[in-house]
Amino acid sequence: PPSRARLRPPPPSRSAALPARGASPSAAPPHAEAEAVLREALGIAQSHARGDHPGVVSAMSSLADALVDSGRHEDAEPLLRQARDMKARLFPDGHPTTAKLGTNLAVALHRLGRTEEARECANEAATVAARVLPAQHPLRAQCERVRDQLAGGR
């Protein structure tokens, strides 16, 4: 899937698009069904996990990605934060997913206008990435790029 760490405005709403041929004009936007399935998957993961669990992190992250894709950063933010914090508890010495989630959270916060908080998340994510990934790893470069862009006020 495309990277969430590009600092640009959210995509235009898909709800303004014309319905597919043969579809009812009142049909739900295309992301609504995916969101429902991802919410169900998160519920299942949470009901089967005892405490922190990588499957719950994955389900939260997938749902947050879908919400970001539909421009719903305010709904994605708590999921990204919970997923990042859970992953950090599971891997206290750091993990690439912790860096990725932190960077995605920083971008969501930036888009919500919470720039200082976004900078802090981006700095933490870049620090984790530098600790757990080799210098030339694309995720490390992405985390550092977002950190640098936010530091520059963009």
PDB file of C-alpha atoms in Angstrom:
ATOM      1  CA  PRO A   1       0.000   0.000   0.000  1.00  0.00           C
ATOM      2  CA  PRO A   2       1.129   3.607  -0.539  1.00  0.00           C
ATOM      3  CA  SER A   3       3.074   5.314   2.200  1.00  0.00           C
ATOM      4  CA  ARG A   4       1.120   7.363   4.733  1.00  0.00           C
ATOM      5  CA  ALA A   5       4.087   9.573   5.504  1.00  0.00           C
ATOM      6  CA  ARG A   6       3.768  12.092   2.696  1.00  0.00           C
ATOM      7  CA  LEU A   7       2.963  15.520   4.066  1.00  0.00           C
ATOM      8  CA  ARG A   8       0.263  16.670   1.703  1.00  0.00           C
ATOM      9  CA  PRO A   9      -3.421  17.460   1.987  1.00  0.00           C
ATOM     10  CA  PRO A  10      -5.776  14.502   2.274  1.00  0.00           C
ATOM     11  CA  PRO A  11      -7.210  13.125  -0.974  1.00  0.00           C
ATOM     12  CA  PRO A  12     -10.542  14.474  -2.173  1.00  0.00           C
ATOM     13  CA  SER A  13     -13.552  12.740  -0.719  1.00  0.00           C
ATOM     14  CA  ARG A  14     -14.567   9.625  -2.583  1.00  0.00           C
ATOM     15  CA  SER A  15     -18.174  10.242  -1.582  1.00  0.00           C
ATOM     16  CA  ALA A  16     -18.406  12.940  -4.264  1.00  0.00           C
ATOM     17  CA  ALA A  17     -17.626  10.414  -7.018  1.00  0.00           C
ATOM     18  CA  LEU A  18     -20.372   9.108  -9.256  1.00  0.00           C
ATOM     19  CA  PRO A  19     -21.721   5.686  -8.299  1.00  0.00           C
ATOM     20  CA  ALA A  20     -20.603   2.708 -10.360  1.00  0.00           C
ATOM     21  CA  ARG A  21     -22.779   1.679 -13.296  1.00  0.00           C
ATOM     22  CA  GLY A  22     -25.781  -0.191 -11.980  1.00  0.00           C
ATOM     23  CA  ALA A  23     -25.205   0.961  -8.401  1.00  0.00           C
ATOM     24  CA  SER A  24     -27.851   2.801  -6.486  1.00  0.00           C
ATOM     25  CA  PRO A  25     -27.133   6.547  -6.157  1.00  0.00           C
ATOM     26  CA  SER A  26     -27.615   6.151  -2.408  1.00  0.00           C
ATOM     27  CA  ALA A  27     -25.063   3.330  -2.170  1.00  0.00           C
ATOM     28  CA  ALA A  28     -22.431   3.688   0.560  1.00  0.00           C
ATOM     29  CA  PRO A  29     -19.029   5.105  -0.418  1.00  0.00           C
ATOM     30  CA  PRO A  30     -16.552   2.390  -1.464  1.00  0.00           C
ATOM     31  CA  HIS A  31     -14.506   2.675   1.746  1.00  0.00           C
ATOM     32  CA  ALA A  32     -17.535   2.208   4.029  1.00  0.00           C
ATOM     33  CA  GLU A  33     -17.722  -1.540   3.446  1.00  0.00           C
ATOM     34  CA  ALA A  34     -13.974  -1.942   3.967  1.00  0.00           C
ATOM     35  CA  GLU A  35     -14.177   0.064   7.179  1.00  0.00           C
ATOM     36  CA  ALA A  36     -16.986  -2.162   8.470  1.00  0.00           C
ATOM     37  CA  VAL A  37     -14.962  -5.307   7.735  1.00  0.00           C
ATOM     38  CA  LEU A  38     -11.844  -3.835   9.378  1.00  0.00           C
ATOM     39  CA  ARG A  39     -13.822  -2.814  12.473  1.00  0.00           C
ATOM     40  CA  GLU A  40     -15.172  -6.361  12.699  1.00  0.00           C
ATOM     41  CA  ALA A  41     -11.648  -7.783  12.330  1.00  0.00           C
ATOM     42  CA  LEU A  42     -10.413  -5.496  15.108  1.00  0.00           C
ATOM     43  CA  GLY A  43     -13.270  -6.628  17.351  1.00  0.00           C
ATOM     44  CA  ILE A  44     -12.435 -10.278  16.706  1.00  0.00           C
ATOM     45  CA  ALA A  45      -8.730  -9.708  17.375  1.00  0.00           C
ATOM     46  CA  GLN A  46      -9.481  -7.875  20.610  1.00  0.00           C
ATOM     47  CA  SER A  47     -11.907 -10.547  21.782  1.00  0.00           C
ATOM     48  CA  HIS A  48      -9.339 -13.313  21.268  1.00  0.00           C
ATOM     49  CA  ALA A  49      -6.278 -11.522  22.609  1.00  0.00           C
ATOM     50  CA  ARG A  50      -5.422 -11.215  26.260  1.00  0.00           C
ATOM     51  CA  GLY A  51      -3.786  -7.831  26.720  1.00  0.00           C
ATOM     52  CA  ASP A  52      -1.297  -6.546  24.175  1.00  0.00           C
ATOM     53  CA  HIS A  53      -1.073  -8.667  21.036  1.00  0.00           C
ATOM     54  CA  PRO A  54       0.538  -8.191  17.584  1.00  0.00           C
ATOM     55  CA  GLY A  55      -2.733  -9.202  15.889  1.00  0.00           C
ATOM     56  CA  VAL A  56      -4.559  -6.357  17.609  1.00  0.00           C
ATOM     57  CA  VAL A  57      -1.814  -3.931  16.537  1.00  0.00           C
ATOM     58  CA  SER A  58      -2.169  -5.124  12.950  1.00  0.00           C
ATOM     59  CA  ALA A  59      -5.963  -4.802  12.969  1.00  0.00           C
ATOM     60  CA  MET A  60      -5.812  -1.317  14.531  1.00  0.00           C
ATOM     61  CA  SER A  61      -3.220  -0.226  11.993  1.00  0.00           C
ATOM     62  CA  SER A  62      -5.279  -1.515   9.061  1.00  0.00           C
ATOM     63  CA  LEU A  63      -8.395   0.277  10.255  1.00  0.00           C
ATOM     64  CA  ALA A  64      -6.430   3.481  10.876  1.00  0.00           C
ATOM     65  CA  ASP A  65      -4.975   3.270   7.343  1.00  0.00           C
ATOM     66  CA  ALA A  66      -8.486   2.986   5.897  1.00  0.00           C
ATOM     67  CA  LEU A  67      -9.642   5.982   7.915  1.00  0.00           C
ATOM     68  CA  VAL A  68      -6.646   8.037   6.771  1.00  0.00           C
ATOM     69  CA  ASP A  69      -7.339   7.030   3.165  1.00  0.00           C
ATOM     70  CA  SER A  70     -10.873   8.399   3.535  1.00  0.00           C
ATOM     71  CA  GLY A  71      -9.580  11.654   5.050  1.00  0.00           C
ATOM     72  CA  ARG A  72     -10.779  10.856   8.580  1.00  0.00           C
ATOM     73  CA  HIS A  73      -7.584  11.721  10.458  1.00  0.00           C
ATOM     74  CA  GLU A  74      -9.427  12.584  13.666  1.00  0.00           C
ATOM     75  CA  ASP A  75     -10.823   9.038  13.778  1.00  0.00           C
ATOM     76  CA  ALA A  76      -7.493   7.460  12.826  1.00  0.00           C
ATOM     77  CA  GLU A  77      -5.426   9.335  15.422  1.00  0.00           C
ATOM     78  CA  PRO A  78      -6.487   7.400  18.558  1.00  0.00           C
ATOM     79  CA  LEU A  79      -6.124   4.062  16.752  1.00  0.00           C
ATOM     80  CA  LEU A  80      -2.631   4.962  15.532  1.00  0.00           C
ATOM     81  CA  ARG A  81      -1.662   6.088  19.034  1.00  0.00           C
ATOM     82  CA  GLN A  82      -3.024   2.913  20.663  1.00  0.00           C
ATOM     83  CA  ALA A  83      -1.368   0.666  18.075  1.00  0.00           C
ATOM     84  CA  ARG A  84       1.992   2.464  18.406  1.00  0.00           C
ATOM     85  CA  ASP A  85       1.885   2.319  22.204  1.00  0.00           C
ATOM     86  CA  MET A  86       0.890  -1.354  22.230  1.00  0.00           C
ATOM     87  CA  LYS A  87       3.695  -2.253  19.800  1.00  0.00           C
ATOM     88  CA  ALA A  88       6.161  -0.317  21.987  1.00  0.00           C
ATOM     89  CA  ARG A  89       5.038  -2.331  25.027  1.00  0.00           C
ATOM     90  CA  LEU A  90       5.401  -5.590  23.092  1.00  0.00           C
ATOM     91  CA  PHE A  91       8.898  -4.628  21.869  1.00  0.00           C
ATOM     92  CA  PRO A  92      10.415  -2.251  24.448  1.00  0.00           C
ATOM     93  CA  ASP A  93      13.774  -2.203  22.636  1.00  0.00           C
ATOM     94  CA  GLY A  94      12.099  -0.945  19.455  1.00  0.00           C
ATOM     95  CA  HIS A  95      10.539  -2.423  16.336  1.00  0.00           C
ATOM     96  CA  PRO A  96      10.167  -1.170  12.744  1.00  0.00           C
ATOM     97  CA  THR A  97       6.377  -1.203  13.089  1.00  0.00           C
ATOM     98  CA  THR A  98       6.630   1.126  16.088  1.00  0.00           C
ATOM     99  CA  ALA A  99       8.552   3.573  13.902  1.00  0.00           C
ATOM    100  CA  LYS A 100       6.051   3.243  11.052  1.00  0.00           C
ATOM    101  CA  LEU A 101       3.049   3.769  13.337  1.00  0.00           C
ATOM    102  CA  GLY A 102       4.731   6.749  14.984  1.00  0.00           C
ATOM    103  CA  THR A 103       5.391   8.329  11.607  1.00  0.00           C
ATOM    104  CA  ASN A 104       1.812   7.702  10.470  1.00  0.00           C
ATOM    105  CA  LEU A 105       0.580   9.249  13.728  1.00  0.00           C
ATOM    106  CA  ALA A 106       2.813  12.272  13.182  1.00  0.00           C
ATOM    107  CA  VAL A 107       1.346  12.799   9.715  1.00  0.00           C
ATOM    108  CA  ALA A 108      -2.228  12.480  11.010  1.00  0.00           C
ATOM    109  CA  LEU A 109      -1.514  14.969  13.802  1.00  0.00           C
ATOM    110  CA  HIS A 110       0.052  17.361  11.291  1.00  0.00           C
ATOM    111  CA  ARG A 111      -3.048  17.180   9.100  1.00  0.00           C
ATOM    112  CA  LEU A 112      -5.169  17.917  12.175  1.00  0.00           C
ATOM    113  CA  GLY A 113      -3.120  21.057  12.812  1.00  0.00           C
ATOM    114  CA  ARG A 114      -1.392  19.656  15.915  1.00  0.00           C
ATOM    115  CA  THR A 115       2.077  20.499  14.645  1.00  0.00           C
ATOM    116  CA  GLU A 116       4.085  20.448  17.870  1.00  0.00           C
ATOM    117  CA  GLU A 117       2.667  17.066  18.845  1.00  0.00           C
ATOM    118  CA  ALA A 118       3.340  15.841  15.295  1.00  0.00           C
ATOM    119  CA  ARG A 119       6.984  16.919  15.581  1.00  0.00           C
ATOM    120  CA  GLU A 120       7.401  15.028  18.857  1.00  0.00           C
ATOM    121  CA  CYS A 121       5.928  11.835  17.347  1.00  0.00           C
ATOM    122  CA  ALA A 122       8.081  12.168  14.243  1.00  0.00           C
ATOM    123  CA  ASN A 123      11.227  12.640  16.355  1.00  0.00           C
ATOM    124  CA  GLU A 124      10.410   9.565  18.443  1.00  0.00           C
ATOM    125  CA  ALA A 125       9.673   7.500  15.320  1.00  0.00           C
ATOM    126  CA  ALA A 126      12.932   8.538  13.640  1.00  0.00           C
ATOM    127  CA  THR A 127      14.845   7.672  16.815  1.00  0.00           C
ATOM    128  CA  VAL A 128      13.296   4.184  16.922  1.00  0.00           C
ATOM    129  CA  ALA A 129      13.958   3.699  13.193  1.00  0.00           C
ATOM    130  CA  ALA A 130      17.608   4.714  13.616  1.00  0.00           C
ATOM    131  CA  ARG A 131      17.973   2.226  16.471  1.00  0.00           C
ATOM    132  CA  VAL A 132      16.389  -0.798  14.765  1.00  0.00           C
ATOM    133  CA  LEU A 133      16.947  -0.321  11.016  1.00  0.00           C
ATOM    134  CA  PRO A 134      20.094  -0.102   8.894  1.00  0.00           C
ATOM    135  CA  ALA A 135      21.051   3.329   7.544  1.00  0.00           C
ATOM    136  CA  GLN A 136      19.839   2.653   3.982  1.00  0.00           C
ATOM    137  CA  HIS A 137      16.491   1.075   4.902  1.00  0.00           C
ATOM    138  CA  PRO A 138      13.550   2.778   3.137  1.00  0.00           C
ATOM    139  CA  LEU A 139      11.406   2.937   6.288  1.00  0.00           C
ATOM    140  CA  ARG A 140      14.222   4.627   8.192  1.00  0.00           C
ATOM    141  CA  ALA A 141      14.583   7.145   5.359  1.00  0.00           C
ATOM    142  CA  GLN A 142      10.829   7.760   5.375  1.00  0.00           C
ATOM    143  CA  CYS A 143      10.774   8.364   9.149  1.00  0.00           C
ATOM    144  CA  GLU A 144      13.719  10.751   8.881  1.00  0.00           C
ATOM    145  CA  ARG A 145      12.148  12.581   5.912  1.00  0.00           C
ATOM    146  CA  VAL A 146       8.885  13.179   7.814  1.00  0.00           C
ATOM    147  CA  ARG A 147      10.814  14.318  10.899  1.00  0.00           C
ATOM    148  CA  ASP A 148      12.860  16.740   8.795  1.00  0.00           C
ATOM    149  CA  GLN A 149       9.796  18.080   6.953  1.00  0.00           C
ATOM    150  CA  LEU A 150       7.961  18.733  10.202  1.00  0.00           C
ATOM    151  CA  ALA A 151      11.042  20.349  11.745  1.00  0.00           C
ATOM    152  CA  GLY A 152      11.090  22.707   8.780  1.00  0.00           C
ATOM    153  CA  GLY A 153       7.479  23.687   9.407  1.00  0.00           C
ATOM    154  CA  ARG A 154       6.054  22.095   6.258  1.00  0.00           C
TER     155      ARG A 154
END
